Amino acid sequence: MTIIAFDLDDTLYDRTLPLQKTFQEFTATKQFKFSQLYPVYQKYSDIGFEQVARKQSSLEQSHVFRIRETLREFNIGIDKQEALLFQTMYKNNQEEISLRPHIAEILRYLQQRGIQLLIITNGPSLHQRKKVRTLGLDAYFTDKEIIVSEEEGTAKPDRKIFNRAEERFQFSKQDAWYIGDNYPIDMVGAHQAGWSAVWLNLLNLTKQTPANDSNIATKTVYSTEELKHYLFHLLP
């Protein structure tokens, strides 16, 4: 039986849209272009996630850390309350997220062909599961079919989270595919677990691949439309 697991953030929906809106609305960031802020914010967001995963800080502390450190690089200081205000604005804007084009069509197609569908996502449990409901993904995935790093005590790219999926749903890694947007987290993690992997490289981020290293993804696609055509051809 074929298993296809998806990343959640920036794969099934565009996480940057509510963030762009928040940057535009927040006083300390509205003067900057999103392209200036986003790479820096993402860097500190990843660091903050690692600190939470290692129980070195709380989720709230990571939220304060990522926006304060981002603005520090632009020589702007904000206090804790301002950082928490930014997070509240961001959380409110996340209520308006929607699936990327073609994703619902892809999921319906795979369901109709009896493919076992999973989500494997890094992040806090309540936050990730709320996004699943907001996006309407509970029409395609049961609670059990959503595997969240906080609940498992391990996160991508650690192969353990992929191994948990194999154990829970009793399938062979030879039958498993993973689809994600983040090369060092999604592609490397799936590859280390022995899964086939599709890199949804929407921003053509060749810089994500290791220097002097070949692309380990089974397939690279550059749009959700290309992903749809690839899966429909792979599973006629």
Short mmCIF file of C-alpha atoms in Angstrom, two decimals:
data_model
loop_
_atom_site.label_atom_id
_atom_site.label_comp_id
_atom_site.label_asym_id
_atom_site.label_seq_id
_atom_site.Cartn_x
_atom_site.Cartn_y
_atom_site.Cartn_z
CA MET A 1 0.00 0.00 0.00
CA THR A 2 1.35 3.43 -0.93
CA ILE A 3 1.72 5.97 1.87
CA ILE A 4 1.99 9.69 1.15
CA ALA A 5 2.79 12.04 4.00
CA PHE A 6 2.80 15.83 3.77
CA ASP A 7 4.53 18.60 5.63
CA LEU A 8 2.05 21.26 6.82
CA ASP A 9 3.60 24.73 7.02
CA ASP A 10 4.49 26.28 3.64
CA THR A 11 3.59 23.03 1.87
CA LEU A 12 -0.17 22.67 2.19
CA TYR A 13 -0.65 26.40 2.78
CA ASP A 14 1.43 29.56 2.50
CA ARG A 15 2.60 30.48 5.97
CA THR A 16 4.10 33.73 4.72
CA LEU A 17 0.78 35.43 3.89
CA PRO A 18 -0.38 36.04 7.50
CA LEU A 19 3.19 36.95 8.40
CA GLN A 20 3.38 39.49 5.56
CA LYS A 21 0.15 41.06 6.79
CA THR A 22 1.46 41.23 10.35
CA PHE A 23 4.70 42.88 9.26
CA GLN A 24 2.66 45.45 7.33
CA GLU A 25 0.47 46.22 10.35
CA PHE A 26 3.06 46.19 13.15
CA THR A 27 4.56 49.64 13.77
CA ALA A 28 8.20 48.53 14.11
CA THR A 29 8.21 46.46 10.90
CA LYS A 30 5.91 48.31 8.47
CA GLN A 31 8.81 50.40 7.13
CA PHE A 32 10.64 47.33 5.80
CA LYS A 33 10.07 45.11 2.78
CA PHE A 34 8.96 41.58 3.51
CA SER A 35 11.92 40.25 1.54
CA GLN A 36 14.23 42.01 4.01
CA LEU A 37 12.54 40.71 7.13
CA TYR A 38 11.48 37.20 6.25
CA PRO A 39 14.88 35.42 5.96
CA VAL A 40 16.00 36.93 9.26
CA TYR A 41 12.72 36.11 11.00
CA GLN A 42 12.82 32.54 9.67
CA LYS A 43 16.38 32.11 10.95
CA TYR A 44 15.39 33.10 14.49
CA SER A 45 12.14 31.16 14.26
CA ASP A 46 14.14 27.99 13.54
CA ILE A 47 16.49 28.73 16.44
CA GLY A 48 13.52 29.35 18.73
CA PHE A 49 11.88 26.09 17.67
CA GLU A 50 15.07 24.17 18.50
CA GLN A 51 15.19 25.80 21.94
CA VAL A 52 11.60 24.77 22.64
CA ALA A 53 12.19 21.25 21.33
CA ARG A 54 15.16 20.91 23.68
CA LYS A 55 13.08 22.36 26.54
CA GLN A 56 15.50 25.29 26.83
CA SER A 57 12.70 27.84 26.56
CA SER A 58 8.91 28.06 26.54
CA LEU A 59 6.80 28.62 23.44
CA GLU A 60 6.05 32.18 24.55
CA GLN A 61 9.74 32.87 25.07
CA SER A 62 10.49 31.62 21.55
CA HIS A 63 7.82 33.95 20.12
CA VAL A 64 9.36 36.93 21.92
CA PHE A 65 12.87 35.85 20.93
CA ARG A 66 12.27 35.54 17.19
CA ILE A 67 10.75 38.99 16.60
CA ARG A 68 13.05 40.82 19.02
CA GLU A 69 16.19 39.25 17.50
CA THR A 70 14.91 39.92 13.98
CA LEU A 71 14.45 43.62 14.73
CA ARG A 72 17.75 43.78 16.59
CA GLU A 73 19.48 43.04 13.27
CA PHE A 74 17.80 46.19 11.93
CA ASN A 75 18.91 48.20 14.98
CA ILE A 76 15.39 48.36 16.40
CA GLY A 77 14.62 47.40 19.98
CA ILE A 78 11.22 46.34 21.28
CA ASP A 79 10.24 45.17 24.75
CA LYS A 80 8.54 41.92 25.71
CA GLN A 81 5.04 43.38 25.63
CA GLU A 82 5.54 44.72 22.13
CA ALA A 83 6.87 41.34 21.02
CA LEU A 84 3.80 39.63 22.49
CA LEU A 85 1.57 42.14 20.69
CA PHE A 86 3.25 41.18 17.42
CA GLN A 87 2.59 37.50 18.18
CA THR A 88 -1.08 38.20 18.97
CA MET A 89 -1.48 40.05 15.67
CA TYR A 90 0.23 37.18 13.85
CA LYS A 91 -2.00 34.61 15.56
CA ASN A 92 -5.13 36.55 14.57
CA ASN A 93 -3.99 36.79 10.96
CA GLN A 94 -3.40 33.04 10.91
CA GLU A 95 -7.17 32.58 11.23
CA GLU A 96 -7.40 33.60 7.57
CA ILE A 97 -5.09 30.95 6.08
CA SER A 98 -6.22 28.82 3.14
CA LEU A 99 -4.89 25.84 1.19
CA ARG A 100 -2.52 26.40 -1.69
CA PRO A 101 -3.98 25.99 -5.19
CA HIS A 102 -4.51 22.35 -6.30
CA ILE A 103 -3.95 20.90 -2.80
CA ALA A 104 -7.61 19.96 -2.19
CA GLU A 105 -7.76 18.40 -5.67
CA ILE A 106 -4.61 16.39 -4.95
CA LEU A 107 -5.92 15.14 -1.60
CA ARG A 108 -9.27 14.11 -3.07
CA TYR A 109 -7.53 12.26 -5.89
CA LEU A 110 -5.27 10.36 -3.49
CA GLN A 111 -8.18 9.49 -1.20
CA GLN A 112 -10.18 8.11 -4.12
CA ARG A 113 -7.29 5.78 -4.97
CA GLY A 114 -7.08 4.40 -1.46
CA ILE A 115 -3.75 6.02 -0.62
CA GLN A 116 -2.99 6.28 3.09
CA LEU A 117 -2.52 10.00 3.78
CA LEU A 118 -0.57 11.47 6.71
CA ILE A 119 0.68 14.83 7.90
CA ILE A 120 4.06 14.91 9.66
CA THR A 121 4.75 18.39 11.01
CA ASN A 122 7.11 20.11 13.39
CA GLY A 123 5.59 22.46 15.94
CA PRO A 124 3.42 22.73 19.06
CA SER A 125 0.46 20.36 19.14
CA LEU A 126 -2.43 22.76 19.77
CA HIS A 127 -1.14 25.28 17.24
CA GLN A 128 -0.60 22.77 14.44
CA ARG A 129 -3.90 20.96 14.98
CA LYS A 130 -5.78 24.25 15.02
CA LYS A 131 -4.26 25.10 11.63
CA VAL A 132 -5.43 21.72 10.31
CA ARG A 133 -9.01 22.55 11.31
CA THR A 134 -8.82 26.12 10.00
CA LEU A 135 -7.63 24.83 6.62
CA GLY A 136 -10.38 22.19 6.47
CA LEU A 137 -7.80 19.42 6.36
CA ASP A 138 -9.80 17.38 8.85
CA ALA A 139 -11.87 16.38 5.80
CA TYR A 140 -8.86 14.37 4.61
CA PHE A 141 -6.95 13.45 7.77
CA THR A 142 -8.13 11.94 11.05
CA ASP A 143 -6.51 13.09 14.31
CA LYS A 144 -4.43 9.92 14.33
CA GLU A 145 -3.14 10.64 10.82
CA ILE A 146 -1.62 13.95 11.96
CA ILE A 147 1.78 13.39 13.56
CA VAL A 148 3.09 16.43 15.46
CA SER A 149 6.65 16.73 16.74
CA GLU A 150 5.70 18.04 20.19
CA GLU A 151 3.51 14.99 20.80
CA GLU A 152 6.20 12.58 19.61
CA GLY A 153 9.13 14.12 21.47
CA THR A 154 11.15 14.18 18.26
CA ALA A 155 11.18 16.46 15.23
CA LYS A 156 12.20 16.43 11.57
CA PRO A 157 14.86 15.93 10.29
CA ASP A 158 15.32 13.20 12.93
CA ARG A 159 14.32 9.92 11.28
CA LYS A 160 12.58 8.84 14.48
CA ILE A 161 9.43 10.79 13.65
CA PHE A 162 9.21 8.98 10.30
CA ASN A 163 9.84 5.66 12.06
CA ARG A 164 6.93 6.41 14.42
CA ALA A 165 4.64 6.73 11.39
CA GLU A 166 5.85 3.36 10.06
CA GLU A 167 5.20 1.67 13.40
CA ARG A 168 1.80 3.30 13.90
CA PHE A 169 0.42 2.50 10.47
CA GLN A 170 2.35 -0.72 9.79
CA PHE A 171 3.86 0.08 6.42
CA SER A 172 7.24 -0.43 4.79
CA LYS A 173 9.55 2.52 4.11
CA GLN A 174 9.77 1.27 0.51
CA ASP A 175 6.09 2.25 0.11
CA ALA A 176 6.43 5.68 1.73
CA TRP A 177 6.63 9.12 0.14
CA TYR A 178 7.09 12.47 1.88
CA ILE A 179 6.24 15.85 0.36
CA GLY A 180 7.65 19.06 1.84
CA ASP A 181 9.06 22.48 1.06
CA ASN A 182 12.09 22.61 3.37
CA TYR A 183 15.12 20.81 1.97
CA PRO A 184 17.30 20.42 5.12
CA ILE A 185 14.33 19.44 7.29
CA ASP A 186 11.92 17.61 4.99
CA MET A 187 14.11 16.11 2.28
CA VAL A 188 17.04 15.22 4.51
CA GLY A 189 14.73 13.76 7.16
CA ALA A 190 12.79 11.61 4.69
CA HIS A 191 15.98 10.49 2.95
CA GLN A 192 17.58 9.44 6.24
CA ALA A 193 14.43 7.44 7.05
CA GLY A 194 14.68 5.63 3.69
CA TRP A 195 11.54 7.24 2.23
CA SER A 196 11.07 8.62 -1.27
CA ALA A 197 10.62 12.38 -1.19
CA VAL A 198 9.19 15.16 -3.35
CA TRP A 199 10.65 18.62 -2.80
CA LEU A 200 8.05 21.34 -3.34
CA ASN A 201 10.62 24.01 -4.11
CA LEU A 202 8.26 26.93 -4.63
CA LEU A 203 10.92 29.61 -4.28
CA ASN A 204 13.56 27.75 -6.31
CA LEU A 205 15.76 27.69 -3.22
CA THR A 206 18.83 25.97 -4.59
CA LYS A 207 20.75 27.49 -1.69
CA GLN A 208 18.94 25.10 0.68
CA THR A 209 20.84 22.15 -0.78
CA PRO A 210 24.21 21.44 0.83
CA ALA A 211 27.24 22.91 -0.90
CA ASN A 212 28.83 20.55 -3.44
CA ASP A 213 26.09 18.01 -2.85
CA SER A 214 23.54 16.55 -5.23
CA ASN A 215 19.81 16.90 -4.67
CA ILE A 216 18.71 13.86 -2.67
CA ALA A 217 14.99 14.40 -3.37
CA THR A 218 13.40 11.71 -5.52
CA LYS A 219 11.64 14.49 -7.44
CA THR A 220 11.73 18.29 -7.33
CA VAL A 221 8.69 20.31 -8.40
CA TYR A 222 8.33 24.08 -8.51
CA SER A 223 4.57 24.59 -8.13
CA THR A 224 1.56 22.80 -6.70
CA GLU A 225 0.29 22.39 -10.26
CA GLU A 226 3.48 20.52 -11.16
CA LEU A 227 3.07 18.46 -7.98
CA LYS A 228 -0.47 17.55 -9.05
CA HIS A 229 0.64 16.41 -12.51
CA TYR A 230 3.51 14.38 -11.04
CA LEU A 231 1.32 12.57 -8.51
CA PHE A 232 -1.47 11.96 -11.02
CA HIS A 233 1.08 10.41 -13.39
CA LEU A 234 2.73 8.45 -10.60
CA LEU A 235 -0.60 7.08 -9.36
CA PRO A 236 -2.93 6.88 -12.40
#
